[in-house]
PDB file of C-alpha atoms and ligand atoms in Angstrom:
ATOM      1  CA  MET A   5     -47.665  13.456 -76.746  1.00  0.00           C
ATOM      2  CA  ASN A   6     -48.063  10.150 -74.942  1.00  0.00           C
ATOM      3  CA  ARG A   7     -51.255   8.669 -76.244  1.00  0.00           C
ATOM      4  CA  LEU A   8     -49.503   5.373 -76.980  1.00  0.00           C
ATOM      5  CA  SER A   9     -46.810   5.377 -74.315  1.00  0.00           C
ATOM      6  CA  ASN A  10     -45.938   1.849 -73.170  1.00  0.00           C
ATOM      7  CA  LYS A  11     -47.969   0.380 -76.031  1.00  0.00           C
ATOM      8  CA  VAL A  12     -46.467  -2.129 -78.433  1.00  0.00           C
ATOM      9  CA  CYS A  13     -47.992  -1.974 -81.922  1.00  0.00           C
ATOM     10  CA  VAL A  14     -47.641  -4.223 -84.951  1.00  0.00           C
ATOM     11  CA  ILE A  15     -48.170  -2.271 -88.173  1.00  0.00           C
ATOM     12  CA  THR A  16     -48.541  -4.181 -91.450  1.00  0.00           C
ATOM     13  CA  GLY A  17     -48.071  -2.471 -94.778  1.00  0.00           C
ATOM     14  CA  ALA A  18     -45.697  -0.226 -92.834  1.00  0.00           C
ATOM     15  CA  ALA A  19     -43.653   0.641 -95.918  1.00  0.00           C
ATOM     16  CA  GLY A  20     -46.673   2.036 -97.754  1.00  0.00           C
ATOM     17  CA  ASP A  21     -47.876   5.639 -97.807  1.00  0.00           C
ATOM     18  CA  ILE A  22     -50.446   5.223 -95.028  1.00  0.00           C
ATOM     19  CA  GLY A  23     -48.381   2.740 -93.005  1.00  0.00           C
ATOM     20  CA  ARG A  24     -45.318   5.012 -92.896  1.00  0.00           C
ATOM     21  CA  GLU A  25     -47.414   7.952 -91.713  1.00  0.00           C
ATOM     22  CA  ALA A  26     -49.086   5.830 -89.021  1.00  0.00           C
ATOM     23  CA  ALA A  27     -45.710   4.460 -87.869  1.00  0.00           C
ATOM     24  CA  ARG A  28     -44.287   7.993 -87.518  1.00  0.00           C
ATOM     25  CA  LEU A  29     -47.335   9.206 -85.597  1.00  0.00           C
ATOM     26  CA  PHE A  30     -47.493   6.154 -83.326  1.00  0.00           C
ATOM     27  CA  VAL A  31     -43.790   6.477 -82.422  1.00  0.00           C
ATOM     28  CA  SER A  32     -44.197  10.224 -81.811  1.00  0.00           C
ATOM     29  CA  GLU A  33     -46.956   9.263 -79.344  1.00  0.00           C
ATOM     30  CA  GLY A  34     -44.624   6.945 -77.434  1.00  0.00           C
ATOM     31  CA  ALA A  35     -45.357   3.575 -79.058  1.00  0.00           C
ATOM     32  CA  HIS A  36     -42.922   0.772 -79.750  1.00  0.00           C
ATOM     33  CA  VAL A  37     -43.626  -0.557 -83.223  1.00  0.00           C
ATOM     34  CA  VAL A  38     -43.042  -3.748 -85.178  1.00  0.00           C
ATOM     35  CA  LEU A  39     -42.963  -2.663 -88.810  1.00  0.00           C
ATOM     36  CA  VAL A  40     -44.066  -5.368 -91.258  1.00  0.00           C
ATOM     37  CA  ASP A  41     -43.968  -5.242 -95.041  1.00  0.00           C
ATOM     38  CA  ARG A  42     -42.815  -7.254 -98.047  1.00  0.00           C
ATOM     39  CA  ASP A  43     -40.768  -4.283 -99.332  1.00  0.00           C
ATOM     40  CA  PRO A  44     -37.333  -4.553 -97.662  1.00  0.00           C
ATOM     41  CA  SER A  45     -35.747  -1.336 -98.929  1.00  0.00           C
ATOM     42  CA  THR A  46     -38.512   1.098 -97.895  1.00  0.00           C
ATOM     43  CA  LEU A  47     -38.828  -0.737 -94.603  1.00  0.00           C
ATOM     44  CA  ALA A  48     -35.090  -0.313 -93.949  1.00  0.00           C
ATOM     45  CA  LYS A  49     -35.291   3.438 -94.648  1.00  0.00           C
ATOM     46  CA  LEU A  50     -38.239   3.794 -92.272  1.00  0.00           C
ATOM     47  CA  LEU A  51     -36.412   1.881 -89.537  1.00  0.00           C
ATOM     48  CA  THR A  52     -33.402   4.191 -89.902  1.00  0.00           C
ATOM     49  CA  GLU A  53     -35.706   7.210 -89.644  1.00  0.00           C
ATOM     50  CA  LEU A  54     -37.553   5.949 -86.548  1.00  0.00           C
ATOM     51  CA  GLY A  55     -34.540   4.454 -84.760  1.00  0.00           C
ATOM     52  CA  SER A  56     -34.083   1.013 -83.287  1.00  0.00           C
ATOM     53  CA  THR A  57     -35.054   1.975 -79.727  1.00  0.00           C
ATOM     54  CA  HIS A  58     -38.679   2.362 -80.725  1.00  0.00           C
ATOM     55  CA  ALA A  59     -38.919   0.194 -83.813  1.00  0.00           C
ATOM     56  CA  VAL A  60     -38.024  -3.164 -85.280  1.00  0.00           C
ATOM     57  CA  SER A  61     -38.772  -4.288 -88.828  1.00  0.00           C
ATOM     58  CA  VAL A  62     -39.741  -7.610 -90.372  1.00  0.00           C
ATOM     59  CA  VAL A  63     -39.910  -8.488 -94.051  1.00  0.00           C
ATOM     60  CA  ALA A  64     -42.892 -10.815 -94.289  1.00  0.00           C
ATOM     61  CA  ASP A  65     -45.899 -11.822 -96.350  1.00  0.00           C
ATOM     62  CA  VAL A  66     -49.030 -10.961 -94.374  1.00  0.00           C
ATOM     63  CA  SER A  67     -50.982 -13.761 -96.051  1.00  0.00           C
ATOM     64  CA  ASN A  68     -48.598 -16.491 -94.820  1.00  0.00           C
ATOM     65  CA  GLU A  69     -49.793 -17.971 -91.524  1.00  0.00           C
ATOM     66  CA  GLN A  70     -46.383 -18.933 -90.156  1.00  0.00           C
ATOM     67  CA  GLU A  71     -44.943 -15.514 -90.974  1.00  0.00           C
ATOM     68  CA  VAL A  72     -47.889 -13.762 -89.300  1.00  0.00           C
ATOM     69  CA  SER A  73     -47.506 -15.902 -86.199  1.00  0.00           C
ATOM     70  CA  ASP A  74     -43.763 -15.128 -86.165  1.00  0.00           C
ATOM     71  CA  PHE A  75     -44.064 -11.348 -86.428  1.00  0.00           C
ATOM     72  CA  MET A  76     -46.782 -11.214 -83.751  1.00  0.00           C
ATOM     73  CA  SER A  77     -44.516 -13.251 -81.446  1.00  0.00           C
ATOM     74  CA  LEU A  78     -41.625 -10.924 -82.223  1.00  0.00           C
ATOM     75  CA  ALA A  79     -43.533  -8.073 -80.573  1.00  0.00           C
ATOM     76  CA  VAL A  80     -43.496 -10.063 -77.332  1.00  0.00           C
ATOM     77  CA  LYS A  81     -39.880 -11.203 -77.673  1.00  0.00           C
ATOM     78  CA  HIS A  82     -38.541  -7.760 -78.607  1.00  0.00           C
ATOM     79  CA  PHE A  83     -40.750  -5.358 -76.643  1.00  0.00           C
ATOM     80  CA  GLY A  84     -42.341  -7.593 -73.978  1.00  0.00           C
ATOM     81  CA  GLY A  85     -45.950  -7.779 -75.188  1.00  0.00           C
ATOM     82  CA  LEU A  86     -48.523  -6.694 -77.751  1.00  0.00           C
ATOM     83  CA  ASP A  87     -51.224  -4.034 -77.329  1.00  0.00           C
ATOM     84  CA  VAL A  88     -52.225  -2.817 -80.788  1.00  0.00           C
ATOM     85  CA  VAL A  89     -52.411  -4.315 -84.266  1.00  0.00           C
ATOM     86  CA  LEU A  90     -52.836  -2.099 -87.288  1.00  0.00           C
ATOM     87  CA  ALA A  91     -53.759  -4.565 -90.056  1.00  0.00           C
ATOM     88  CA  ASN A  92     -53.160  -2.214 -92.915  1.00  0.00           C
ATOM     89  CA  ALA A  93     -51.353  -4.039 -95.754  1.00  0.00           C
ATOM     90  CA  GLY A  94     -53.395  -4.272 -98.916  1.00  0.00           C
ATOM     91  CA  ILE A  95     -53.352  -4.217-102.687  1.00  0.00           C
ATOM     92  CA  ALA A  96     -55.576  -2.513-105.235  1.00  0.00           C
ATOM     93  CA  GLY A  97     -55.869  -5.489-107.571  1.00  0.00           C
ATOM     94  CA  PRO A  98     -57.044  -5.130-111.154  1.00  0.00           C
ATOM     95  CA  ALA A  99     -58.413  -1.570-111.366  1.00  0.00           C
ATOM     96  CA  GLY A 100     -60.328  -0.743-114.524  1.00  0.00           C
ATOM     97  CA  LYS A 101     -61.512  -4.320-115.175  1.00  0.00           C
ATOM     98  CA  THR A 102     -65.120  -5.424-114.845  1.00  0.00           C
ATOM     99  CA  LEU A 103     -65.986  -8.571-112.866  1.00  0.00           C
ATOM    100  CA  GLU A 104     -66.331 -10.422-116.164  1.00  0.00           C
ATOM    101  CA  GLN A 105     -62.827  -9.394-117.198  1.00  0.00           C
ATOM    102  CA  CYS A 106     -61.067 -10.454-113.966  1.00  0.00           C
ATOM    103  CA  SER A 107     -59.269 -13.796-113.835  1.00  0.00           C
ATOM    104  CA  VAL A 108     -59.554 -16.287-110.976  1.00  0.00           C
ATOM    105  CA  GLU A 109     -55.899 -15.575-110.118  1.00  0.00           C
ATOM    106  CA  GLU A 110     -56.527 -11.818-109.872  1.00  0.00           C
ATOM    107  CA  PHE A 111     -59.608 -12.311-107.699  1.00  0.00           C
ATOM    108  CA  ASP A 112     -57.914 -14.818-105.393  1.00  0.00           C
ATOM    109  CA  GLN A 113     -54.801 -12.696-104.980  1.00  0.00           C
ATOM    110  CA  VAL A 114     -56.792  -9.690-103.753  1.00  0.00           C
ATOM    111  CA  MET A 115     -58.830 -11.822-101.349  1.00  0.00           C
ATOM    112  CA  THR A 116     -55.684 -13.518-100.057  1.00  0.00           C
ATOM    113  CA  VAL A 117     -53.688 -10.351 -99.447  1.00  0.00           C
ATOM    114  CA  ASN A 118     -56.548  -8.113 -98.297  1.00  0.00           C
ATOM    115  CA  VAL A 119     -58.775 -10.521 -96.359  1.00  0.00           C
ATOM    116  CA  ARG A 120     -56.937 -13.698 -95.347  1.00  0.00           C
ATOM    117  CA  SER A 121     -54.127 -11.519 -93.966  1.00  0.00           C
ATOM    118  CA  VAL A 122     -56.454  -9.663 -91.604  1.00  0.00           C
ATOM    119  CA  TRP A 123     -58.087 -12.877 -90.390  1.00  0.00           C
ATOM    120  CA  LEU A 124     -54.591 -14.282 -89.704  1.00  0.00           C
ATOM    121  CA  ALA A 125     -53.601 -11.078 -87.916  1.00  0.00           C
ATOM    122  CA  ILE A 126     -56.660 -11.369 -85.660  1.00  0.00           C
ATOM    123  CA  LYS A 127     -56.128 -15.103 -85.104  1.00  0.00           C
ATOM    124  CA  HIS A 128     -52.477 -14.760 -84.093  1.00  0.00           C
ATOM    125  CA  SER A 129     -52.664 -11.508 -82.160  1.00  0.00           C
ATOM    126  CA  ALA A 130     -55.751 -12.270 -80.044  1.00  0.00           C
ATOM    127  CA  PRO A 131     -53.979 -14.611 -77.564  1.00  0.00           C
ATOM    128  CA  LEU A 132     -51.173 -12.054 -77.112  1.00  0.00           C
ATOM    129  CA  LEU A 133     -53.567  -9.128 -76.642  1.00  0.00           C
ATOM    130  CA  ARG A 134     -55.609 -11.214 -74.203  1.00  0.00           C
ATOM    131  CA  ALA A 135     -52.455 -11.924 -72.204  1.00  0.00           C
ATOM    132  CA  ARG A 136     -51.977  -8.149 -71.801  1.00  0.00           C
ATOM    133  CA  GLY A 137     -55.528  -7.729 -70.483  1.00  0.00           C
ATOM    134  CA  GLY A 138     -56.893  -6.260 -73.718  1.00  0.00           C
ATOM    135  CA  GLY A 139     -55.929  -4.198 -76.717  1.00  0.00           C
ATOM    136  CA  SER A 140     -56.998  -2.737 -80.023  1.00  0.00           C
ATOM    137  CA  ILE A 141     -57.086  -4.148 -83.535  1.00  0.00           C
ATOM    138  CA  VAL A 142     -57.449  -1.523 -86.241  1.00  0.00           C
ATOM    139  CA  VAL A 143     -58.249  -2.776 -89.735  1.00  0.00           C
ATOM    140  CA  THR A 144     -57.737  -0.627 -92.812  1.00  0.00           C
ATOM    141  CA  SER A 145     -60.827  -1.086 -94.939  1.00  0.00           C
ATOM    142  CA  SER A 146     -61.989   1.699 -97.276  1.00  0.00           C
ATOM    143  CA  ILE A 147     -65.073   3.510 -98.439  1.00  0.00           C
ATOM    144  CA  ALA A 148     -64.955   0.616-100.916  1.00  0.00           C
ATOM    145  CA  GLY A 149     -65.967  -1.488 -97.905  1.00  0.00           C
ATOM    146  CA  LEU A 150     -69.205   0.472 -97.593  1.00  0.00           C
ATOM    147  CA  VAL A 151     -70.317   1.331-101.126  1.00  0.00           C
ATOM    148  CA  GLY A 152     -69.961  -0.342-104.496  1.00  0.00           C
ATOM    149  CA  ALA A 153     -67.935   0.876-107.443  1.00  0.00           C
ATOM    150  CA  GLY A 154     -67.616  -0.428-110.983  1.00  0.00           C
ATOM    151  CA  LYS A 155     -64.384  -1.861-112.355  1.00  0.00           C
ATOM    152  CA  ALA A 156     -62.815  -2.533-108.965  1.00  0.00           C
ATOM    153  CA  GLY A 157     -64.748  -5.682-108.070  1.00  0.00           C
ATOM    154  CA  PRO A 158     -62.118  -7.760-106.210  1.00  0.00           C
ATOM    155  CA  TYR A 159     -61.001  -4.722-104.173  1.00  0.00           C
ATOM    156  CA  VAL A 160     -64.562  -3.686-103.286  1.00  0.00           C
ATOM    157  CA  THR A 161     -65.416  -7.290-102.377  1.00  0.00           C
ATOM    158  CA  SER A 162     -62.329  -7.636-100.182  1.00  0.00           C
ATOM    159  CA  LYS A 163     -62.917  -4.367 -98.340  1.00  0.00           C
ATOM    160  CA  HIS A 164     -66.574  -5.286 -97.693  1.00  0.00           C
ATOM    161  CA  ALA A 165     -65.388  -8.662 -96.357  1.00  0.00           C
ATOM    162  CA  LEU A 166     -63.213  -6.838 -93.830  1.00  0.00           C
ATOM    163  CA  MET A 167     -66.303  -5.184 -92.365  1.00  0.00           C
ATOM    164  CA  GLY A 168     -67.803  -8.588 -91.532  1.00  0.00           C
ATOM    165  CA  LEU A 169     -64.493  -9.870 -90.256  1.00  0.00           C
ATOM    166  CA  ALA A 170     -63.976  -6.873 -87.957  1.00  0.00           C
ATOM    167  CA  LYS A 171     -67.527  -6.993 -86.601  1.00  0.00           C
ATOM    168  CA  THR A 172     -67.253 -10.731 -85.893  1.00  0.00           C
ATOM    169  CA  ALA A 173     -63.931 -10.258 -84.136  1.00  0.00           C
ATOM    170  CA  ALA A 174     -65.349  -7.340 -82.132  1.00  0.00           C
ATOM    171  CA  VAL A 175     -68.177  -9.535 -80.840  1.00  0.00           C
ATOM    172  CA  GLU A 176     -65.939 -12.538 -80.132  1.00  0.00           C
ATOM    173  CA  LEU A 177     -63.213 -10.555 -78.388  1.00  0.00           C
ATOM    174  CA  ALA A 178     -65.191  -7.955 -76.408  1.00  0.00           C
ATOM    175  CA  ARG A 179     -65.101 -10.140 -73.303  1.00  0.00           C
ATOM    176  CA  ASP A 180     -61.302  -9.991 -73.429  1.00  0.00           C
ATOM    177  CA  LYS A 181     -61.384  -6.175 -73.743  1.00  0.00           C
ATOM    178  CA  ILE A 182     -59.994  -6.384 -77.252  1.00  0.00           C
ATOM    179  CA  ARG A 183     -61.568  -3.730 -79.454  1.00  0.00           C
ATOM    180  CA  VAL A 184     -61.774  -4.198 -83.222  1.00  0.00           C
ATOM    181  CA  ASN A 185     -62.654  -1.385 -85.615  1.00  0.00           C
ATOM    182  CA  THR A 186     -62.144  -0.410 -89.222  1.00  0.00           C
ATOM    183  CA  VAL A 187     -60.786   2.799 -90.676  1.00  0.00           C
ATOM    184  CA  ASN A 188     -62.488   3.583 -93.979  1.00  0.00           C
ATOM    185  CA  PRO A 189     -60.583   6.212 -95.917  1.00  0.00           C
ATOM    186  CA  GLY A 190     -61.808   7.759 -99.125  1.00  0.00           C
ATOM    187  CA  PRO A 191     -59.304   8.103-101.984  1.00  0.00           C
ATOM    188  CA  VAL A 192     -55.970   9.043-100.419  1.00  0.00           C
ATOM    189  CA  GLU A 193     -53.304  11.231-102.041  1.00  0.00           C
ATOM    190  CA  SER A 194     -50.998   8.258-102.518  1.00  0.00           C
ATOM    191  CA  ARG A 195     -49.137   5.834-104.765  1.00  0.00           C
ATOM    192  CA  MET A 196     -52.083   3.417-104.677  1.00  0.00           C
ATOM    193  CA  MET A 197     -54.446   6.044-106.106  1.00  0.00           C
ATOM    194  CA  ARG A 198     -51.963   6.755-108.919  1.00  0.00           C
ATOM    195  CA  GLU A 199     -52.107   3.004-109.731  1.00  0.00           C
ATOM    196  CA  ILE A 200     -55.920   3.008-109.655  1.00  0.00           C
ATOM    197  CA  GLU A 201     -56.187   6.185-111.756  1.00  0.00           C
ATOM    198  CA  HIS A 202     -53.835   4.605-114.307  1.00  0.00           C
ATOM    199  CA  GLY A 203     -56.011   1.457-114.362  1.00  0.00           C
ATOM    200  CA  PHE A 204     -59.149   3.495-115.103  1.00  0.00           C
ATOM    201  CA  THR A 205     -57.754   5.872-117.735  1.00  0.00           C
ATOM    202  CA  PRO A 206     -54.289   4.649-118.812  1.00  0.00           C
ATOM    203  CA  GLU A 207     -54.131   7.249-121.577  1.00  0.00           C
ATOM    204  CA  ASP A 208     -54.427  10.137-119.072  1.00  0.00           C
ATOM    205  CA  GLU A 209     -54.509   9.480-115.308  1.00  0.00           C
ATOM    206  CA  SER A 210     -55.707  13.028-114.581  1.00  0.00           C
ATOM    207  CA  LYS A 211     -59.019  12.183-116.267  1.00  0.00           C
ATOM    208  CA  ALA A 212     -59.799   9.474-113.729  1.00  0.00           C
ATOM    209  CA  LYS A 213     -58.707  11.716-110.870  1.00  0.00           C
ATOM    210  CA  LYS A 214     -60.980  14.519-112.045  1.00  0.00           C
ATOM    211  CA  GLY A 215     -63.923  12.126-112.171  1.00  0.00           C
ATOM    212  CA  ILE A 216     -63.210  10.787-108.675  1.00  0.00           C
ATOM    213  CA  LEU A 217     -62.727  14.272-107.219  1.00  0.00           C
ATOM    214  CA  SER A 218     -66.131  15.304-108.536  1.00  0.00           C
ATOM    215  CA  THR A 219     -67.719  12.719-106.190  1.00  0.00           C
ATOM    216  CA  ILE A 220     -66.062  14.085-103.024  1.00  0.00           C
ATOM    217  CA  PRO A 221     -67.887  16.982-101.307  1.00  0.00           C
ATOM    218  CA  TYR A 222     -64.593  18.317 -99.919  1.00  0.00           C
ATOM    219  CA  GLY A 223     -63.218  18.363-103.467  1.00  0.00           C
ATOM    220  CA  ARG A 224     -59.877  16.762-102.650  1.00  0.00           C
ATOM    221  CA  TYR A 225     -58.308  13.420-101.717  1.00  0.00           C
ATOM    222  CA  VAL A 226     -57.659  12.496 -98.086  1.00  0.00           C
ATOM    223  CA  ARG A 227     -54.136  13.179 -96.773  1.00  0.00           C
ATOM    224  CA  THR A 228     -52.215  10.289 -95.206  1.00  0.00           C
ATOM    225  CA  ASP A 229     -51.822  12.246 -91.947  1.00  0.00           C
ATOM    226  CA  GLU A 230     -55.620  12.538 -91.698  1.00  0.00           C
ATOM    227  CA  VAL A 231     -55.941   8.759 -91.975  1.00  0.00           C
ATOM    228  CA  ALA A 232     -53.132   8.193 -89.463  1.00  0.00           C
ATOM    229  CA  LYS A 233     -54.836  10.429 -86.886  1.00  0.00           C
ATOM    230  CA  MET A 234     -57.978   8.278 -87.039  1.00  0.00           C
ATOM    231  CA  MET A 235     -55.802   5.169 -86.645  1.00  0.00           C
ATOM    232  CA  LEU A 236     -54.189   6.765 -83.588  1.00  0.00           C
ATOM    233  CA  PHE A 237     -57.599   7.470 -82.035  1.00  0.00           C
ATOM    234  CA  LEU A 238     -58.658   3.842 -82.497  1.00  0.00           C
ATOM    235  CA  ALA A 239     -55.309   2.451 -81.325  1.00  0.00           C
ATOM    236  CA  SER A 240     -55.275   4.574 -78.177  1.00  0.00           C
ATOM    237  CA  ASP A 241     -57.349   4.441 -74.999  1.00  0.00           C
ATOM    238  CA  ASP A 242     -59.225   7.527 -76.258  1.00  0.00           C
ATOM    239  CA  SER A 243     -61.503   5.054 -78.057  1.00  0.00           C
ATOM    240  CA  SER A 244     -61.916   2.823 -74.985  1.00  0.00           C
ATOM    241  CA  PHE A 245     -65.624   2.062 -75.593  1.00  0.00           C
ATOM    242  CA  CYS A 246     -65.507   1.907 -79.391  1.00  0.00           C
ATOM    243  CA  THR A 247     -65.667  -1.505 -80.989  1.00  0.00           C
ATOM    244  CA  GLY A 248     -67.226  -3.168 -84.017  1.00  0.00           C
ATOM    245  CA  SER A 249     -67.589   0.095 -85.916  1.00  0.00           C
ATOM    246  CA  ALA A 250     -66.442   1.780 -89.096  1.00  0.00           C
ATOM    247  CA  TYR A 251     -64.649   5.130 -88.938  1.00  0.00           C
ATOM    248  CA  LEU A 252     -64.800   7.107 -92.158  1.00  0.00           C
ATOM    249  CA  VAL A 253     -62.181   9.619 -93.249  1.00  0.00           C
ATOM    250  CA  ASP A 254     -63.676  10.516 -96.600  1.00  0.00           C
ATOM    251  CA  GLY A 255     -64.452  14.233 -96.944  1.00  0.00           C
ATOM    252  CA  GLY A 256     -68.164  13.420 -97.075  1.00  0.00           C
ATOM    253  CA  LEU A 257     -68.000  11.011-100.017  1.00  0.00           C
ATOM    254  CA  VAL A 258     -70.294   8.387 -98.484  1.00  0.00           C
ATOM    255  CA  ALA A 259     -72.713  11.047 -97.188  1.00  0.00           C
ATOM    256  CA  ILE A 260     -74.049  11.818-100.666  1.00  0.00           C
TER     257      ILE A 260
HETATM  258  P1  LIG B 327     -49.414   1.273-100.477  1.00  0.00           P
HETATM  259  O1  LIG B 327     -49.413   0.418-101.681  1.00  0.00           O
HETATM  260  O2  LIG B 327     -48.582   2.501-100.432  1.00  0.00           O
HETATM  261  O3  LIG B 327     -49.071   0.405 -99.187  1.00  0.00           O
HETATM  262  C1  LIG B 327     -49.466  -0.926 -99.036  1.00  0.00           C
HETATM  263  C2  LIG B 327     -48.291  -1.682 -98.440  1.00  0.00           C
HETATM  264  O4  LIG B 327     -48.684  -3.037 -98.232  1.00  0.00           O
HETATM  265  C3  LIG B 327     -47.071  -1.698 -99.381  1.00  0.00           C
HETATM  266  O5  LIG B 327     -45.934  -1.202 -98.698  1.00  0.00           O
HETATM  267  C4  LIG B 327     -46.930  -3.161 -99.751  1.00  0.00           C
HETATM  268  O6  LIG B 327     -45.573  -3.556 -99.930  1.00  0.00           O
HETATM  269  C5  LIG B 327     -47.575  -3.858 -98.568  1.00  0.00           C
HETATM  270  N1  LIG B 327     -48.043  -5.197 -98.922  1.00  0.00           N
HETATM  271  C6  LIG B 327     -48.844  -5.535 -99.965  1.00  0.00           C
HETATM  272  N2  LIG B 327     -49.010  -6.869 -99.983  1.00  0.00           N
HETATM  273  C7  LIG B 327     -48.298  -7.379 -98.946  1.00  0.00           C
HETATM  274  C8  LIG B 327     -48.066  -8.684 -98.464  1.00  0.00           C
HETATM  275  N3  LIG B 327     -48.612  -9.759 -99.046  1.00  0.00           N
HETATM  276  N4  LIG B 327     -47.296  -8.832 -97.362  1.00  0.00           N
HETATM  277  C9  LIG B 327     -46.738  -7.764 -96.764  1.00  0.00           C
HETATM  278  N5  LIG B 327     -46.916  -6.491 -97.183  1.00  0.00           N
HETATM  279  C10 LIG B 327     -47.691  -6.315 -98.261  1.00  0.00           C
HETATM  280  O7  LIG B 327     -50.948   1.648-100.195  1.00  0.00           O
HETATM  281  P2  LIG B 327     -51.590   2.559 -99.055  1.00  0.00           P
HETATM  282  O8  LIG B 327     -52.322   3.625 -99.729  1.00  0.00           O
HETATM  283  O9  LIG B 327     -50.611   2.903 -97.995  1.00  0.00           O
HETATM  284  O10 LIG B 327     -52.666   1.496 -98.504  1.00  0.00           O
HETATM  285  C11 LIG B 327     -52.678   1.007 -97.172  1.00  0.00           C
HETATM  286  C12 LIG B 327     -54.047   0.413 -96.908  1.00  0.00           C
HETATM  287  O11 LIG B 327     -55.024   1.438 -97.049  1.00  0.00           O
HETATM  288  C13 LIG B 327     -54.471  -0.698 -97.873  1.00  0.00           C
HETATM  289  O12 LIG B 327     -55.147  -1.703 -97.168  1.00  0.00           O
HETATM  290  C14 LIG B 327     -55.415   0.013 -98.817  1.00  0.00           C
HETATM  291  O13 LIG B 327     -56.334  -0.860 -99.421  1.00  0.00           O
HETATM  292  C15 LIG B 327     -56.078   0.987 -97.874  1.00  0.00           C
HETATM  293  N6  LIG B 327     -56.697   2.146 -98.497  1.00  0.00           N
HETATM  294  C16 LIG B 327     -55.967   2.929 -99.337  1.00  0.00           C
HETATM  295  C17 LIG B 327     -56.567   4.024 -99.940  1.00  0.00           C
HETATM  296  C18 LIG B 327     -55.809   4.902-100.904  1.00  0.00           C
HETATM  297  O14 LIG B 327     -56.442   5.707-101.584  1.00  0.00           O
HETATM  298  N7  LIG B 327     -54.492   4.797-100.997  1.00  0.00           N
HETATM  299  C19 LIG B 327     -57.915   4.315 -99.673  1.00  0.00           C
HETATM  300  C20 LIG B 327     -58.620   3.503 -98.799  1.00  0.00           C
HETATM  301  C21 LIG B 327     -57.997   2.412 -98.216  1.00  0.00           C
END
């Protein structure tokens, strides 16, 4: 299992359900990882699990330009270079509220954490990836980046914005052999979905889940390991000619 051997990867949102799974898989495939999150305690547990030979962790805010620049540089200082960025940190925002009900603060927070962060990740990783002769940037969007949904307006808007951002970066960076793609998972069996289900039907979260499940041809949520495997494909040289595209892991949800 050496699909990422000698590759140095920055993973943001590493303490989250998807980020942890990706970090485990990437390390098992030989990667050295810089784990980034704002949650220090989960990050510390993950670092203990993965071991300090293959991993280093940074508590940072992915929407802060200086902090992004610092953790990208750390990859070079600690492991000698940067090959892969998994820009994965994100928040659900106000689930269950219509666009009319959202405040400016709620809207701006989602756009700042979900969109500005990815632009900053691209901006500050591109020179380092270029210096290595190329690399891969994998952006976690969502099926919410491809189709609309009511009562999740800021999230849907932010995940659509990532599609434009990734495509632009793919075009601008192709000459440097830097590939940029999005992973678009459907609803994942995860903490974030519990938060969203609660936002939709606070009186009984299972009601929202039942409704969502009825829209998925496979009849279940995506597992985090299924998302991580797609991230591995895009991070590795197996996807050497793939750039500027969206990779769905959604059990057929968008096919209907
Ligand atoms: P999660 O909440 O478990 O993980 C997100 C992580 O991002 C958390 O550890 C959080 O601390 C971190 N984070 C949030 N804001 C941050 C900030 N400003 N700076 C640094 N870290 C920050 O959620 P997840 O399910 O693992 O989601 C990961 C990504 O996948 C997100 O971009 C999410 O939108 C996307 N996604 C999730 C689902 C799902 O159903 N869970 C579906 C499609 C896409």
